[in-house]
Coordinates of C-alpha atoms in Angstrom, one line a residue:
Chain D
M14 CA -42.2 7.9 -9.3
K15 CA -43.7 6.6 -6.0
S16 CA -42.4 3.1 -6.5
F17 CA -39.1 4.7 -7.3
F18 CA -38.9 6.3 -3.9
T19 CA -40.0 3.1 -2.2
S20 CA -37.2 1.2 -3.8
T21 CA -34.7 3.9 -2.9
S22 CA -35.8 3.6 0.7
K23 CA -35.5 -0.1 0.6
L24 CA -32.0 0.3 -0.7
L25 CA -31.1 2.6 2.2
V26 CA -32.6 0.1 4.7
A27 CA -30.5 -2.6 3.0
T28 CA -27.4 -0.4 3.3
A29 CA -27.9 0.2 6.9
L30 CA -28.4 -3.6 7.5
V31 CA -25.2 -4.5 5.6
S32 CA -23.2 -1.8 7.4
T33 CA -24.4 -3.0 10.8
L34 CA -23.5 -6.6 9.9
G35 CA -20.0 -5.2 8.9
S36 CA -19.5 -3.3 12.1
S37 CA -20.9 -6.1 14.3
L38 CA -17.4 -7.8 13.7
L39 CA -16.1 -5.3 15.9
M40 CA -18.3 -6.2 18.8
A41 CA -16.9 -8.8 21.1
E42 CA -18.9 -12.0 21.9
V43 CA -18.3 -15.5 22.9
K44 CA -17.5 -17.3 19.8
D45 CA -15.9 -20.5 18.7
K46 CA -14.2 -19.6 15.4
F47 CA -11.2 -17.4 15.2
Q48 CA -9.0 -16.1 12.5
V49 CA -5.4 -14.7 12.8
S50 CA -3.4 -13.2 10.0
W51 CA 0.2 -13.6 9.4
T52 CA 2.9 -12.6 6.9
I53 CA 6.3 -14.1 6.0
Y54 CA 9.0 -13.1 8.3
V55 CA 11.6 -15.2 10.3
G56 CA 9.9 -14.6 13.7
F57 CA 6.4 -15.5 12.3
M58 CA 7.3 -18.7 10.5
P59 CA 6.7 -20.9 13.6
W60 CA 3.0 -20.0 13.3
D61 CA 3.0 -21.4 9.7
Y62 CA 4.6 -24.6 11.0
A63 CA 2.1 -24.9 13.8
Q64 CA -0.8 -24.4 11.4
Q65 CA 0.4 -26.7 8.7
K66 CA 1.4 -29.6 11.1
G67 CA -1.8 -29.5 13.0
I68 CA -0.4 -28.1 16.2
V69 CA -2.8 -25.2 16.2
D70 CA -5.7 -27.6 15.5
K71 CA -4.7 -29.8 18.4
W72 CA -4.6 -27.0 20.9
A73 CA -7.8 -25.5 19.6
K74 CA -9.6 -28.8 19.9
K75 CA -8.3 -29.1 23.5
Y76 CA -10.4 -25.8 24.2
D77 CA -13.2 -26.8 21.9
I78 CA -12.8 -23.9 19.5
E79 CA -11.4 -23.5 15.8
I80 CA -8.5 -21.3 15.0
D81 CA -7.5 -20.5 11.4
L82 CA -4.2 -18.7 10.5
V83 CA -4.5 -16.9 7.3
Q84 CA -1.5 -16.0 5.3
V85 CA -1.7 -12.4 3.9
N86 CA 0.8 -11.3 1.2
D87 CA 1.3 -7.7 2.2
Y88 CA 2.4 -7.0 5.8
I89 CA 0.6 -3.7 6.1
E90 CA -2.6 -5.0 4.5
S91 CA -2.6 -7.8 7.1
I92 CA -2.5 -5.3 10.0
N93 CA -5.0 -3.0 8.3
Q94 CA -7.5 -6.0 7.9
Y95 CA -7.1 -6.8 11.5
T96 CA -7.7 -3.1 12.4
A97 CA -10.8 -3.1 10.4
G98 CA -12.1 -6.0 12.3
K99 CA -11.7 -8.9 9.8
F100 CA -9.3 -10.8 12.0
D101 CA -9.3 -11.5 15.7
G102 CA -5.4 -11.4 15.9
C103 CA -2.5 -10.5 13.7
L104 CA 1.3 -10.7 13.8
M105 CA 3.1 -7.4 13.9
T106 CA 5.9 -5.3 15.5
N107 CA 5.4 -3.2 18.6
M108 CA 5.6 0.0 16.6
D109 CA 3.0 -1.0 14.1
A110 CA 0.7 -2.3 17.0
L111 CA 0.8 1.4 18.4
T112 CA 0.6 3.3 15.1
I113 CA -2.0 1.2 13.3
P114 CA -4.6 -0.6 15.5
A115 CA -4.0 1.4 18.8
A116 CA -4.0 4.7 16.9
S117 CA -7.2 3.7 15.1
G118 CA -8.9 3.2 18.5
V119 CA -8.9 -0.6 18.4
D120 CA -7.9 -1.8 21.8
S121 CA -5.3 -4.4 21.2
T122 CA -3.3 -6.7 23.6
A123 CA 0.1 -8.1 22.8
L124 CA -0.6 -11.7 23.8
I125 CA 2.8 -13.2 23.1
M126 CA 6.0 -11.4 22.6
G127 CA 7.8 -14.0 20.4
D128 CA 11.1 -12.4 19.8
F129 CA 12.9 -9.1 19.2
S130 CA 15.1 -8.1 16.3
N131 CA 18.8 -8.5 17.2
G132 CA 20.3 -7.6 13.8
N133 CA 17.4 -8.5 11.5
D134 CA 17.1 -4.8 10.6
G135 CA 20.2 -2.8 9.4
I136 CA 21.5 0.3 7.6
V137 CA 23.5 -0.7 4.6
L138 CA 25.9 1.8 2.8
K139 CA 27.4 1.3 -0.6
G140 CA 31.3 1.6 -0.8
T141 CA 31.8 3.1 2.7
N142 CA 31.7 1.5 6.2
K143 CA 31.2 4.6 8.2
L144 CA 27.7 5.5 9.4
S145 CA 28.6 9.3 9.4
D146 CA 29.1 9.1 5.6
I147 CA 25.3 8.8 5.3
K148 CA 25.0 12.6 5.6
G149 CA 23.5 14.1 2.5
Q150 CA 22.6 10.8 0.9
N151 CA 19.1 9.5 -0.2
V152 CA 18.1 6.6 2.0
N153 CA 15.7 4.0 0.6
L154 CA 13.5 2.3 3.2
V155 CA 9.8 1.6 4.1
E156 CA 8.8 5.1 5.4
L157 CA 7.2 5.2 8.8
S158 CA 8.1 1.6 9.6
V159 CA 10.4 0.0 12.2
S160 CA 13.3 0.6 9.5
H161 CA 12.6 4.3 9.8
Y162 CA 12.8 4.1 13.5
L163 CA 16.0 2.1 13.4
L164 CA 17.4 4.8 11.0
A165 CA 16.5 7.5 13.4
R166 CA 18.1 5.6 16.3
G167 CA 21.3 5.0 14.1
L168 CA 21.6 8.7 13.1
E169 CA 21.4 9.7 16.8
T170 CA 24.6 7.7 17.5
V171 CA 26.6 9.8 15.1
G172 CA 25.0 13.2 16.0
L173 CA 23.0 13.4 12.9
S174 CA 19.2 13.8 12.4
E175 CA 16.7 13.1 9.7
K176 CA 17.3 16.7 8.3
D177 CA 20.8 15.5 7.2
I178 CA 19.4 12.9 4.8
T179 CA 16.5 12.3 2.4
V180 CA 14.2 9.4 3.0
V181 CA 12.9 7.7 -0.2
N182 CA 9.9 5.5 0.5
T183 CA 10.6 2.2 -1.1
S184 CA 8.6 -1.0 -0.8
D185 CA 10.1 -3.9 1.0
A186 CA 9.6 -6.2 -2.0
D187 CA 11.7 -3.9 -4.2
M188 CA 14.7 -3.4 -1.9
V189 CA 16.9 -5.9 -3.3
A190 CA 16.4 -4.7 -6.9
A191 CA 16.8 -1.2 -5.7
Y192 CA 20.3 -2.0 -4.3
T193 CA 21.5 -3.0 -7.9
S194 CA 20.5 0.4 -9.2
S195 CA 23.6 2.7 -9.3
E196 CA 21.9 5.8 -7.8
V197 CA 20.9 3.9 -4.7
T198 CA 23.7 4.3 -2.1
A199 CA 22.0 3.8 1.2
L200 CA 19.2 1.5 2.4
T201 CA 17.6 0.3 5.5
P202 CA 16.1 -3.2 4.8
W203 CA 15.0 -6.0 7.1
N204 CA 15.5 -9.8 6.7
P205 CA 15.4 -11.7 4.4
Q206 CA 16.1 -8.7 2.1
L207 CA 19.0 -7.6 4.4
S208 CA 21.0 -10.9 4.1
E209 CA 20.4 -10.9 0.4
I210 CA 21.8 -7.3 0.0
M211 CA 24.8 -8.1 2.3
S212 CA 25.8 -10.9 -0.1
M213 CA 26.1 -8.3 -2.9
K214 CA 29.2 -6.2 -4.0
D215 CA 30.2 -3.2 -1.9
A216 CA 27.6 -3.6 0.7
N217 CA 28.6 -2.4 4.2
L218 CA 26.4 -3.0 7.3
V219 CA 27.1 0.2 9.3
F220 CA 24.4 -0.2 12.0
D221 CA 21.8 -2.8 12.9
S222 CA 19.2 -3.6 15.5
S223 CA 21.6 -5.5 17.7
A224 CA 22.7 -2.0 18.8
I225 CA 19.3 -1.3 20.1
P226 CA 18.3 -4.8 21.5
G227 CA 14.7 -5.3 22.7
E228 CA 13.3 -2.3 20.8
I229 CA 11.9 -3.9 17.7
I230 CA 9.6 -6.6 19.1
D231 CA 7.6 -9.2 17.0
M232 CA 4.4 -10.0 18.7
L233 CA 1.0 -11.7 18.4
V234 CA -1.6 -9.0 18.9
V235 CA -5.2 -9.8 19.5
N236 CA -8.3 -7.7 20.0
T237 CA -8.7 -6.9 23.7
D238 CA -12.5 -7.3 23.8
T239 CA -12.3 -10.7 22.0
L240 CA -9.7 -11.8 24.3
K241 CA -11.7 -10.7 27.5
D242 CA -14.7 -12.8 26.3
N243 CA -12.7 -15.7 25.0
P244 CA -9.8 -16.7 27.2
K245 CA -9.8 -20.2 25.4
F246 CA -8.6 -18.5 22.3
A247 CA -5.6 -17.0 24.0
K248 CA -4.8 -20.3 25.9
A249 CA -4.9 -22.3 22.7
L250 CA -2.7 -19.9 20.8
T251 CA -0.1 -19.7 23.5
G252 CA 0.0 -23.5 24.0
A253 CA 0.5 -24.0 20.3
W254 CA 3.2 -21.4 20.2
F255 CA 5.3 -22.8 23.0
E256 CA 5.1 -26.3 21.7
V257 CA 6.8 -25.1 18.5
M258 CA 9.3 -23.1 20.5
A259 CA 10.3 -26.4 22.3
L260 CA 10.9 -28.0 19.0
M261 CA 13.0 -25.1 17.8
K262 CA 14.9 -24.9 21.0
K263 CA 16.2 -28.4 20.6
G264 CA 17.0 -27.7 16.9
D265 CA 14.4 -30.0 15.4
K266 CA 15.7 -30.3 11.8
E267 CA 12.4 -31.2 10.3
A268 CA 10.6 -28.2 11.8
L269 CA 13.4 -25.8 11.0
T270 CA 13.7 -27.0 7.3
F271 CA 10.0 -26.6 7.0
M272 CA 10.1 -23.0 8.1
A273 CA 13.2 -22.3 5.9
E274 CA 11.6 -23.6 2.8
A275 CA 8.2 -21.7 3.6
S276 CA 10.2 -18.5 3.8
G277 CA 12.0 -19.0 0.5
T278 CA 15.5 -19.9 1.9
D279 CA 17.4 -23.0 3.0
L280 CA 18.3 -24.3 6.4
A281 CA 21.6 -22.5 6.6
G282 CA 20.0 -19.2 5.5
F283 CA 17.1 -19.6 8.0
K284 CA 19.6 -20.4 10.9
G285 CA 21.5 -17.2 9.8
Q286 CA 18.3 -15.2 10.2
L287 CA 17.6 -16.8 13.5
N288 CA 21.0 -15.8 14.7
S289 CA 20.1 -12.2 14.4
T290 CA 16.6 -12.9 16.1
K291 CA 16.4 -13.1 19.8
M292 CA 13.6 -15.8 20.1
F293 CA 12.1 -16.4 23.5
Y294 CA 12.1 -20.2 23.4
D295 CA 11.1 -20.5 27.0
A296 CA 8.0 -19.0 28.2
S297 CA 9.7 -17.8 31.3
E298 CA 12.2 -15.7 29.3
A299 CA 9.2 -14.0 27.6
V300 CA 7.7 -13.3 31.0
E301 CA 10.9 -11.8 32.3
F302 CA 11.1 -9.6 29.1
S303 CA 7.6 -8.4 29.6
L304 CA 8.2 -7.5 33.2
S305 CA 11.5 -5.6 32.6
N306 CA 11.7 -1.9 32.9
E307 CA 13.1 -1.7 29.4
L308 CA 9.7 -2.4 27.7
P309 CA 8.0 0.8 29.0
N310 CA 11.0 2.9 28.1
T311 CA 11.2 1.4 24.6
M312 CA 7.5 2.0 24.1
K313 CA 8.0 5.6 25.2
K314 CA 10.8 6.0 22.6
V315 CA 8.6 4.5 19.9
S316 CA 5.7 6.7 20.9
E317 CA 7.7 9.8 20.7
F318 CA 9.2 8.8 17.4
S319 CA 5.7 8.0 16.0
F320 CA 4.3 11.3 17.3
D321 CA 7.2 13.3 15.7
H322 CA 6.4 11.7 12.4
G323 CA 2.7 12.3 12.7
I324 CA 1.6 8.7 12.7
L325 CA -0.3 8.7 16.0
G326 CA -3.2 9.9 14.1
E327 CA -5.4 13.0 13.6
G328 CA -5.9 15.1 16.8
A329 CA -3.0 13.5 18.6
P330 CA -1.9 16.4 20.9
N331 CA 1.3 14.7 22.2
A332 CA 3.1 11.4 22.4
E333 CA 1.2 10.5 25.6
F334 CA -2.1 10.6 23.8
I335 CA -2.4 6.8 23.4
G336 CA -2.1 5.0 26.7
M337 CA -0.3 1.7 27.2
E338 CA -0.4 -0.8 30.0
F339 CA 2.4 -3.1 31.2
P340 CA 2.1 -6.4 33.2
N341 CA 3.9 -5.0 36.2
G342 CA 1.2 -2.4 36.7
K343 CA 3.2 0.4 34.9
T344 CA 1.4 2.5 32.3
F345 CA 2.6 5.1 29.8
G346 CA 0.5 8.0 28.6
D347 CA -3.1 8.8 29.0
T348 CA -4.6 6.1 31.3
K349 CA -8.1 7.1 30.1
N350 CA -7.2 6.1 26.5
I351 CA -5.4 2.8 27.0
K352 CA -5.4 1.2 23.6
L353 CA -2.4 -1.1 23.8
R354 CA -1.8 -3.7 26.6
F355 CA 1.2 -5.9 27.2
I356 CA 0.2 -8.9 29.3
D357 CA 2.0 -12.0 30.7
T358 CA -1.1 -13.8 31.9
Y359 CA -1.1 -16.6 29.3
V360 CA 2.6 -16.9 28.7
K361 CA 3.0 -17.3 32.5
M362 CA 0.4 -20.0 32.5
S363 CA 2.5 -21.8 29.8
A364 CA 5.7 -21.3 32.0
D365 CA 3.8 -22.8 34.9
G366 CA 2.6 -25.7 32.8
K367 CA -1.0 -24.7 33.4
L368 CA -2.4 -24.7 29.8
Chain E
M27 CA -49.9 5.1 -23.5
K28 CA -46.4 6.0 -24.5
R29 CA -43.6 3.4 -24.4
L30 CA -40.9 3.9 -21.9
M31 CA -38.4 4.1 -24.5
N32 CA -40.0 7.2 -26.0
L33 CA -40.3 9.1 -22.7
R34 CA -37.8 11.9 -22.5
P35 CA -36.7 13.5 -19.3
S36 CA -37.2 17.2 -18.9
K37 CA -34.0 19.3 -18.2
A38 CA -34.7 19.3 -14.5
T39 CA -35.4 15.7 -14.2
K40 CA -32.3 14.9 -16.2
F41 CA -30.2 16.9 -13.9
F42 CA -31.8 15.2 -10.8
L43 CA -31.3 11.7 -12.3
G44 CA -27.7 12.4 -13.0
L45 CA -27.1 13.6 -9.5
L46 CA -29.0 10.7 -8.0
P47 CA -26.3 8.0 -8.1
F48 CA -23.8 10.3 -6.5
L49 CA -26.4 11.2 -3.7
I50 CA -27.0 7.5 -3.0
V51 CA -23.5 6.7 -2.8
G52 CA -22.9 9.7 -0.4
I53 CA -25.8 8.7 1.8
F54 CA -24.6 5.0 1.8
Y55 CA -21.2 6.3 2.9
I56 CA -22.6 8.6 5.6
I57 CA -24.8 5.8 7.2
A58 CA -22.0 3.2 7.1
S59 CA -19.5 5.7 8.5
D60 CA -21.9 6.8 11.3
I61 CA -22.5 3.2 12.3
R62 CA -18.8 2.4 12.5
L63 CA -17.9 5.6 14.3
M64 CA -20.7 4.9 16.8
E65 CA -18.9 1.6 17.6
N66 CA -15.4 3.1 17.8
P67 CA -15.0 6.9 17.6
H68 CA -11.4 6.5 16.4
D69 CA -12.3 4.3 13.6
K70 CA -10.2 5.2 10.5
L71 CA -11.8 3.0 7.9
L72 CA -14.8 5.3 7.0
P73 CA -14.0 8.7 8.4
S74 CA -16.6 11.3 9.0
L75 CA -17.1 14.4 6.8
T76 CA -15.4 16.6 9.5
S77 CA -12.2 14.4 9.5
F78 CA -12.2 14.9 5.7
S79 CA -12.3 18.6 5.9
K80 CA -9.6 18.5 8.7
A81 CA -7.3 16.2 6.6
I82 CA -7.8 18.5 3.5
D83 CA -7.0 21.6 5.7
R84 CA -3.9 19.8 6.9
M85 CA -2.7 18.6 3.5
A86 CA -3.8 21.4 1.2
L87 CA -3.9 24.6 3.3
T88 CA -1.4 24.3 6.1
P89 CA 2.3 24.3 5.4
S90 CA 4.0 20.9 6.6
K91 CA 5.5 21.0 10.0
R92 CA 8.6 19.2 8.7
T93 CA 9.4 20.8 5.4
G94 CA 7.3 24.1 5.4
E95 CA 5.9 23.1 2.1
I96 CA 2.3 22.5 1.3
L97 CA 2.2 18.8 0.7
F98 CA -0.9 18.6 -1.5
I99 CA 0.5 21.1 -4.0
N100 CA 3.9 19.4 -4.1
D101 CA 2.3 16.0 -4.6
T102 CA 0.0 17.2 -7.3
S103 CA 2.8 19.1 -9.2
A104 CA 5.2 16.1 -9.0
S105 CA 2.6 13.7 -10.3
L106 CA 1.3 15.9 -13.1
Q107 CA 4.9 16.5 -14.3
R108 CA 5.6 12.8 -14.4
L109 CA 2.2 12.1 -16.1
G110 CA 2.5 15.0 -18.6
L111 CA 6.0 14.0 -19.6
G112 CA 5.2 10.3 -19.9
I113 CA 2.1 11.0 -22.0
L114 CA 4.0 13.5 -24.3
I115 CA 6.8 11.2 -24.9
S116 CA 4.5 8.2 -25.5
A117 CA 2.5 10.2 -28.0
I118 CA 5.5 11.4 -30.0
L119 CA 7.0 8.0 -30.0
A120 CA 3.8 6.4 -31.0
M121 CA 3.4 8.7 -33.9
L122 CA 7.0 8.0 -35.1
I123 CA 6.5 4.3 -34.8
G124 CA 2.8 3.9 -35.7
I125 CA 2.7 5.8 -39.1
P126 CA 5.5 3.8 -40.7
L127 CA 4.1 0.6 -39.2
G128 CA 0.8 1.2 -40.7
F129 CA 1.8 2.6 -44.0
I130 CA 5.0 1.0 -45.1
P131 CA 4.5 -2.7 -45.8
F132 CA 8.2 -3.6 -45.3
V133 CA 8.3 -1.9 -41.9
R134 CA 5.0 -3.6 -41.0
A135 CA 6.4 -7.0 -42.0
G136 CA 9.5 -6.5 -40.0
F137 CA 8.2 -4.9 -36.8
S138 CA 4.5 -5.5 -36.4
P139 CA 4.6 -8.9 -34.8
F140 CA 7.4 -7.6 -32.5
V141 CA 5.3 -4.6 -31.4
A142 CA 2.3 -6.8 -30.8
A143 CA 4.3 -9.1 -28.6
F144 CA 6.1 -6.3 -26.8
S145 CA 2.8 -4.7 -25.9
M146 CA 1.7 -7.8 -24.1
I147 CA 4.6 -7.7 -21.6
P148 CA 3.2 -6.5 -18.3
P149 CA 5.8 -3.7 -17.3
I150 CA 5.2 -4.2 -13.4
A151 CA 6.3 -7.8 -13.7
V152 CA 9.8 -6.9 -15.1
L153 CA 10.2 -4.0 -12.8
P154 CA 13.6 -5.0 -11.5
I155 CA 15.0 -4.9 -15.0
L156 CA 13.6 -1.4 -15.4
F157 CA 15.3 -0.3 -12.2
I158 CA 18.7 -1.4 -13.4
V159 CA 18.2 0.2 -16.8
F160 CA 16.6 3.4 -15.8
G161 CA 17.6 3.7 -12.1
M162 CA 15.3 4.7 -9.4
G163 CA 14.8 8.4 -10.0
E164 CA 12.4 10.5 -12.0
L165 CA 13.5 8.8 -15.2
A166 CA 12.3 5.4 -14.0
K167 CA 8.9 6.7 -13.2
V168 CA 8.4 8.4 -16.5
A169 CA 9.9 5.4 -18.3
L170 CA 7.3 3.1 -16.7
I171 CA 4.5 5.2 -18.0
V172 CA 6.1 5.4 -21.5
I173 CA 6.8 1.6 -21.7
G174 CA 3.2 0.9 -20.4
V175 CA 1.3 3.3 -22.7
T176 CA 3.4 3.6 -26.0
P177 CA 2.6 0.2 -27.4
L178 CA -1.1 0.6 -26.8
I179 CA -1.1 3.9 -28.8
V180 CA 1.3 2.5 -31.5
R181 CA -1.1 -0.4 -32.2
D182 CA -4.2 1.9 -32.3
L183 CA -2.4 4.2 -34.7
Q184 CA -1.2 1.4 -36.9
Q185 CA -4.8 0.3 -37.2
R186 CA -6.1 3.8 -38.0
V187 CA -3.4 4.3 -40.6
S188 CA -4.3 1.2 -42.4
E189 CA -8.0 2.2 -42.3
I190 CA -7.3 5.3 -44.4
P191 CA -9.3 4.6 -47.7
A192 CA -7.1 3.3 -50.6
E193 CA -8.8 5.7 -52.9
Q194 CA -7.2 8.6 -51.2
I195 CA -3.7 7.2 -51.3
I196 CA -4.1 6.4 -55.0
K197 CA -5.4 9.8 -55.8
A198 CA -2.4 11.3 -54.0
Q199 CA -0.1 9.2 -56.1
T200 CA -1.7 10.1 -59.4
L201 CA -1.2 13.7 -58.4
G202 CA 2.5 13.0 -58.1
G203 CA 2.8 12.6 -54.3
S204 CA 5.9 10.7 -53.1
T205 CA 5.8 8.4 -50.1
W206 CA 7.2 11.2 -47.9
T207 CA 4.7 13.9 -49.2
I208 CA 1.7 11.6 -48.8
V209 CA 2.8 10.8 -45.2
V210 CA 3.1 14.5 -44.4
R211 CA 0.1 15.8 -46.4
V212 CA -2.5 13.0 -46.3
I213 CA -1.7 10.7 -43.4
L214 CA -0.4 13.1 -40.7
P215 CA -3.4 15.5 -40.8
Q216 CA -5.9 12.6 -40.6
I217 CA -4.0 10.8 -37.9
M218 CA -3.4 13.7 -35.5
P219 CA -7.1 13.7 -34.0
R220 CA -6.9 10.0 -33.9
L221 CA -3.8 10.2 -31.8
L222 CA -5.5 12.5 -29.4
D223 CA -8.4 10.1 -29.2
S224 CA -6.0 7.3 -28.4
V225 CA -4.2 9.3 -25.8
R226 CA -7.6 10.0 -24.1
L227 CA -8.3 6.3 -24.0
T228 CA -4.9 5.3 -22.6
L229 CA -5.0 8.0 -19.8
G230 CA -6.6 5.6 -17.4
T231 CA -3.8 3.2 -18.0
A232 CA -1.2 6.0 -17.6
W233 CA -2.6 6.9 -14.3
I234 CA -2.2 3.3 -13.1
F235 CA 1.5 3.2 -14.1
L236 CA 2.0 6.6 -12.4
I237 CA 0.6 5.4 -9.2
S238 CA 2.4 2.2 -9.3
A239 CA 5.7 3.9 -10.1
E240 CA 5.2 6.2 -7.2
A241 CA 4.4 3.3 -4.9
I242 CA 7.8 1.7 -5.6
A243 CA 10.2 4.5 -4.6
A244 CA 9.4 8.1 -4.2
T245 CA 9.7 11.2 -2.0
E246 CA 6.5 13.0 -3.3
G247 CA 3.5 12.5 -5.6
L248 CA -0.2 11.6 -5.3
G249 CA 0.5 7.9 -5.5
Y250 CA 3.4 8.2 -3.1
R251 CA 1.2 10.0 -0.5
I252 CA -1.6 7.4 -0.8
F253 CA 0.8 4.5 -0.3
L254 CA 2.5 6.1 2.6
V255 CA -0.5 7.0 4.6
R256 CA -1.9 3.5 3.8
R257 CA 0.6 2.4 6.4
Y258 CA -1.6 3.8 9.3
M259 CA -4.9 3.5 7.3
S260 CA -5.5 7.3 7.0
M261 CA -8.5 6.9 4.8
D262 CA -9.3 10.5 5.6
V263 CA -6.4 11.5 3.5
I264 CA -6.6 8.7 1.0
L265 CA -10.2 9.3 -0.1
P266 CA -9.8 13.0 -0.9
Y267 CA -6.6 12.2 -2.8
V268 CA -8.6 9.6 -4.9
A269 CA -11.4 12.0 -5.5
W270 CA -8.8 14.6 -6.7
I271 CA -7.1 12.1 -9.0
T272 CA -10.6 11.4 -10.5
I273 CA -11.2 15.1 -11.0
L274 CA -7.8 15.6 -12.5
A275 CA -8.3 12.6 -14.9
F276 CA -11.7 13.9 -15.8
L277 CA -10.3 17.4 -16.6
F278 CA -7.4 16.0 -18.6
D279 CA -9.9 14.0 -20.7
Y280 CA -12.2 16.9 -21.0
F281 CA -9.5 19.3 -22.2
L282 CA -8.1 16.8 -24.8
K283 CA -11.6 16.5 -26.2
K284 CA -12.0 20.3 -26.4
I285 CA -8.6 20.5 -28.1
T286 CA -9.5 17.9 -30.6
Y287 CA -12.7 19.7 -31.5
K288 CA -10.9 23.0 -31.7
L289 CA -8.0 21.9 -33.9
F290 CA -9.9 19.4 -36.0
P291 CA -13.5 20.6 -36.4
W292 CA -14.0 18.4 -39.4
Y293 CA -13.1 15.2 -37.3
S294 CA -16.0 15.4 -34.9
G295 CA -18.4 16.1 -37.8
A296 CA -17.0 13.1 -39.8
K297 CA -17.4 10.9 -36.7
E298 CA -21.0 11.9 -36.2
N299 CA -21.7 11.1 -39.8
T300 CA -20.5 7.5 -39.6

């Protein structure tokens, strides 16, 4: 029996060691290897190109580090893994950055705001082209996502609220098949599913994100502590990003075709999706966007929406519970609990040619 | 000196040994959770016991702010209805298909290969087809369970029917039984407990299909809730839900076993003799 207790205590020590190892990933330190997770979406495809064509490697080498972009199949899983400390950075929208890592207490920084949705998210109704007809219907969408936010903003414009409809949580991968089912009459998908659904019979786009420009932002989010200790990491990523942006701006056919194929469409289809995406091809545009007054206003709306839906986390007393910081010195919410930071430091370096 | 294999634990030791793995897992969890929470008090991956009790209070005892309903009870009743209906339909279908398949050579020749092949189709992979045939409502969720589970029970029953000793069948025939009376008087009574056994074995599979169905499109249900709060990594809700599903599955299994013993006392006796 004695040896049994010894082995039990050994097991416990081993447990403690293993969990310390696990949590040490959360601690920042100067390091030379970094991992960033990404998923397939029109605004994220330039990262795939940059990785596959060695652009990321080139910039990483310049700063004497290694950066690995890891493709994750499931968008939410990618963010969850980042939040748990497995990745140093991750591609996500502004709302998910607030409700997942920031609400979990992981101090995160939006390093690069790459684009905003300008029609990539939309409300589709079957057989009617009036948004107000949505009243009383079941609406299929990914619940608590930016689609849900878009729906809420759309309903506001016709004097309706969420009480007037029923939200049916539907996975983004099943959205197209859902449309073909006869009982589905209203959906709120994003691209590429949105354009697929719009090509089908009876589909009417009654509201889309071009009506709320700048509110659904796609960004590269990195762990704030990692960033503080490793500015090289941020410099290399920013450099690689704007090198691809320059190619896209001049319409480089090879680069665009590569991205189109990697996201499962053709050049025309990808260009169509780009038309509903406001990409910041020039670093100066991205700097300007991050300095605008609109950004804090948008984040306030997003924060209030998230609080109303209970996704700011347990114990959140109000929408100001999680603090946010913006590059022009503005803040929103609790300044003692700043967990989401928008910066223009590195993008500005790129604009000034200092990378 | 007695050999280890011949040492028998006393009742108290047995109880302690049974409890031990649970305790170790619990302690493992608490240590790991404490370490993570020390790093970051808002960490959601391994919540503390107090956040569990808060989450349970919020889900199971406090009416929802938005709808005024108690979410936990709604979720449980929605899921149990789907699961119960799915299992019931599967069991009835399986009996109607499995007995002729095992007993009538012409039916077996005609359908056995088809059933064997059909049971190999992973239903999740052909989901878009199921949506179009069954829609996206309750029917689709029950249908996914039925399609996933029925072939498994059918194949098991077919096997059990063909295992019934030929002597019994011949004896029944010499006593003047027709095919129909033999099915009703000889096969059916022997197959019923086997059907319950088979249902018990497929329960795990049925739960998987239920959770997958609820992950796809739903407004309530245990699986729905887990997939919804996964969006913001609310492990404080997910882990109690998983524990609850485990308890429900265990109780389901336990009651089916009790029912089998109660209704067919000869069956458990016969099983112990073989």
